[in-house]
Amino acid sequence: MSLEPTSYPGVDPVKSGALGRCPRCGRGRIFAGFLRLEKACDRCDLDLAPLDSADGPAFFVMTIVGFVVVGFALYTEVVYSPSVLVHIVLWVPLTFILALPLMRVAKGLMVGLQYKNKAAEGRLASHDEND
Ligand SMILES: [Zn+2]
């Protein structure tokens, strides 16, 4: 099913990204698996291949989750001084519990923002375009 481009409502990239929905129509799913993107939206046929966010979401999730987990680990070490085994049992599972859901949300958000801002790979402008 394909709709005319003028019939699409304005889709909030944050809302559509968090829900894993298409950034153009807001209804089709963008994920074929946990983090793998569909080739195209099943509702509006938007080609999702150019919107692949590569490792951008992983960087943001690593930074955010790392800040939280290291902060808790440092606080726990300073206040309680537990053994290394306690740290491993606490912080390794917490890292996965926080990072896995955030990866999907971050990837959906980056796909939505790339679509909204018309992000594309950098290209050198030709001399004809500058004149
Ligand atoms: Zn769509």
mmCIF file of C-alpha atoms and ligand atoms in Angstrom:
data_model
loop_
_atom_site.group_PDB
_atom_site.id
_atom_site.type_symbol
_atom_site.label_atom_id
_atom_site.label_comp_id
_atom_site.label_asym_id
_atom_site.label_seq_id
_atom_site.Cartn_x
_atom_site.Cartn_y
_atom_site.Cartn_z
ATOM 1 C CA MET A 1 0.000 0.000 0.000
ATOM 2 C CA SER A 2 1.481 3.294 -1.036
ATOM 3 C CA LEU A 3 0.180 6.727 -0.144
ATOM 4 C CA GLU A 4 0.920 10.027 -1.823
ATOM 5 C CA PRO A 5 3.708 11.958 -0.066
ATOM 6 C CA THR A 6 1.379 14.897 0.599
ATOM 7 C CA SER A 7 -0.987 12.733 2.647
ATOM 8 C CA TYR A 8 1.472 12.030 5.465
ATOM 9 C CA PRO A 9 0.870 13.739 8.780
ATOM 10 C CA GLY A 10 3.695 15.440 10.603
ATOM 11 C CA VAL A 11 5.277 12.700 12.670
ATOM 12 C CA ASP A 12 7.186 13.497 15.852
ATOM 13 C CA PRO A 13 10.595 11.777 15.451
ATOM 14 C CA VAL A 14 10.919 11.251 19.210
ATOM 15 C CA LYS A 15 7.542 9.537 19.528
ATOM 16 C CA SER A 16 7.874 7.464 16.356
ATOM 17 C CA GLY A 17 11.450 6.533 17.214
ATOM 18 C CA ALA A 18 10.635 5.451 20.747
ATOM 19 C CA LEU A 19 7.810 3.281 19.425
ATOM 20 C CA GLY A 20 9.854 1.888 16.507
ATOM 21 C CA ARG A 21 7.490 3.369 13.924
ATOM 22 C CA CYS A 22 8.143 4.791 10.485
ATOM 23 C CA PRO A 23 9.400 8.409 10.572
ATOM 24 C CA ARG A 24 7.267 9.368 7.538
ATOM 25 C CA CYS A 25 3.850 7.793 8.146
ATOM 26 C CA GLY A 26 4.153 6.949 11.871
ATOM 27 C CA ARG A 27 2.352 3.621 11.405
ATOM 28 C CA GLY A 28 4.706 1.088 9.816
ATOM 29 C CA ARG A 29 7.344 -0.747 11.828
ATOM 30 C CA ILE A 30 11.002 0.026 11.178
ATOM 31 C CA PHE A 31 12.565 -2.954 12.989
ATOM 32 C CA ALA A 32 12.741 -6.396 11.383
ATOM 33 C CA GLY A 33 14.344 -7.885 14.498
ATOM 34 C CA PHE A 34 15.622 -6.470 17.731
ATOM 35 C CA LEU A 35 17.867 -3.862 16.091
ATOM 36 C CA ARG A 36 17.866 -4.751 12.383
ATOM 37 C CA LEU A 37 15.985 -2.283 10.205
ATOM 38 C CA GLU A 38 13.373 -3.315 7.686
ATOM 39 C CA LYS A 39 14.298 -2.626 4.075
ATOM 40 C CA ALA A 40 11.231 -0.402 3.654
ATOM 41 C CA CYS A 41 8.169 0.668 5.613
ATOM 42 C CA ASP A 42 5.341 -1.820 5.130
ATOM 43 C CA ARG A 43 2.750 0.995 5.096
ATOM 44 C CA CYS A 44 4.238 3.759 2.953
ATOM 45 C CA ASP A 45 7.214 2.043 1.245
ATOM 46 C CA LEU A 46 9.720 4.536 2.631
ATOM 47 C CA ASP A 47 13.183 3.174 1.826
ATOM 48 C CA LEU A 48 14.871 2.753 5.217
ATOM 49 C CA ALA A 49 18.319 1.753 3.899
ATOM 50 C CA PRO A 50 19.672 5.342 3.763
ATOM 51 C CA LEU A 51 18.517 5.904 7.349
ATOM 52 C CA ASP A 52 20.798 3.295 8.901
ATOM 53 C CA SER A 53 22.298 4.968 11.962
ATOM 54 C CA ALA A 54 25.403 2.705 12.113
ATOM 55 C CA ASP A 55 27.027 2.869 15.560
ATOM 56 C CA GLY A 56 25.624 6.246 16.601
ATOM 57 C CA PRO A 57 23.023 4.796 19.000
ATOM 58 C CA ALA A 58 25.644 2.503 20.579
ATOM 59 C CA PHE A 59 27.853 5.488 21.344
ATOM 60 C CA PHE A 60 25.064 7.376 23.109
ATOM 61 C CA VAL A 61 23.875 4.307 25.018
ATOM 62 C CA MET A 62 27.421 3.433 26.120
ATOM 63 C CA THR A 63 27.953 6.981 27.342
ATOM 64 C CA ILE A 64 24.668 7.243 29.235
ATOM 65 C CA VAL A 65 24.685 3.740 30.735
ATOM 66 C CA GLY A 66 28.385 3.963 31.531
ATOM 67 C CA PHE A 67 27.852 7.205 33.421
ATOM 68 C CA VAL A 68 24.999 5.710 35.464
ATOM 69 C CA VAL A 69 26.622 2.347 36.215
ATOM 70 C CA VAL A 70 30.051 3.752 37.027
ATOM 71 C CA GLY A 71 28.409 6.359 39.253
ATOM 72 C CA PHE A 72 26.529 3.693 41.198
ATOM 73 C CA ALA A 73 29.626 1.480 41.373
ATOM 74 C CA LEU A 74 31.786 4.297 42.714
ATOM 75 C CA TYR A 75 29.166 5.290 45.271
ATOM 76 C CA THR A 76 28.798 1.665 46.402
ATOM 77 C CA GLU A 77 32.550 1.216 46.662
ATOM 78 C CA VAL A 78 33.065 4.388 48.682
ATOM 79 C CA VAL A 79 30.137 3.828 51.059
ATOM 80 C CA TYR A 80 30.039 0.019 51.478
ATOM 81 C CA SER A 81 33.399 -1.268 50.128
ATOM 82 C CA PRO A 82 32.019 -4.639 48.988
ATOM 83 C CA SER A 83 34.125 -7.363 47.387
ATOM 84 C CA VAL A 84 34.827 -7.417 43.668
ATOM 85 C CA LEU A 85 32.378 -10.308 43.258
ATOM 86 C CA VAL A 86 29.543 -8.132 44.593
ATOM 87 C CA HIS A 87 30.439 -5.449 42.083
ATOM 88 C CA ILE A 88 30.380 -7.976 39.238
ATOM 89 C CA VAL A 89 27.045 -9.437 40.338
ATOM 90 C CA LEU A 90 25.492 -5.973 40.628
ATOM 91 C CA TRP A 91 26.850 -3.965 37.718
ATOM 92 C CA VAL A 92 27.158 -6.425 34.844
ATOM 93 C CA PRO A 93 23.443 -7.343 34.860
ATOM 94 C CA LEU A 94 22.464 -3.694 35.445
ATOM 95 C CA THR A 95 24.499 -2.700 32.402
ATOM 96 C CA PHE A 96 22.595 -5.149 30.192
ATOM 97 C CA ILE A 97 19.220 -4.283 31.754
ATOM 98 C CA LEU A 98 19.751 -0.594 31.001
ATOM 99 C CA ALA A 99 21.543 -0.870 27.646
ATOM 100 C CA LEU A 100 19.377 -3.336 25.723
ATOM 101 C CA PRO A 101 16.064 -1.437 25.827
ATOM 102 C CA LEU A 102 17.849 1.881 25.371
ATOM 103 C CA MET A 103 19.569 0.635 22.188
ATOM 104 C CA ARG A 104 16.267 0.082 20.426
ATOM 105 C CA VAL A 105 14.883 3.441 21.509
ATOM 106 C CA ALA A 106 18.102 5.259 20.575
ATOM 107 C CA LYS A 107 18.240 3.614 17.148
ATOM 108 C CA GLY A 108 14.600 4.438 16.432
ATOM 109 C CA LEU A 109 15.180 8.003 17.573
ATOM 110 C CA MET A 110 18.232 8.426 15.351
ATOM 111 C CA VAL A 111 16.385 7.013 12.341
ATOM 112 C CA GLY A 112 13.532 9.457 12.959
ATOM 113 C CA LEU A 113 15.859 12.414 13.380
ATOM 114 C CA GLN A 114 17.857 11.481 10.279
ATOM 115 C CA TYR A 115 14.658 11.396 8.244
ATOM 116 C CA LYS A 116 13.305 14.652 9.669
ATOM 117 C CA ASN A 117 16.586 16.533 9.162
ATOM 118 C CA LYS A 118 17.244 14.953 5.764
ATOM 119 C CA ALA A 119 20.634 13.688 6.953
ATOM 120 C CA ALA A 120 22.794 12.071 4.305
ATOM 121 C CA GLU A 121 26.389 11.179 3.722
ATOM 122 C CA GLY A 122 28.630 14.162 3.095
ATOM 123 C CA ARG A 123 29.394 15.008 -0.506
ATOM 124 C CA LEU A 124 31.738 17.478 -2.080
ATOM 125 C CA ALA A 125 29.877 20.207 -3.944
ATOM 126 C CA SER A 126 30.797 20.479 -7.588
ATOM 127 C CA HIS A 127 31.959 23.773 -9.038
ATOM 128 C CA ASP A 128 28.669 24.108 -10.954
ATOM 129 C CA GLU A 129 26.614 24.076 -7.737
ATOM 130 C CA ASN A 130 28.730 26.834 -6.134
ATOM 131 C CA ASP A 131 28.326 29.300 -9.011
HETATM 132 ZN ZN ZN B 1 5.861 4.498 6.664
#
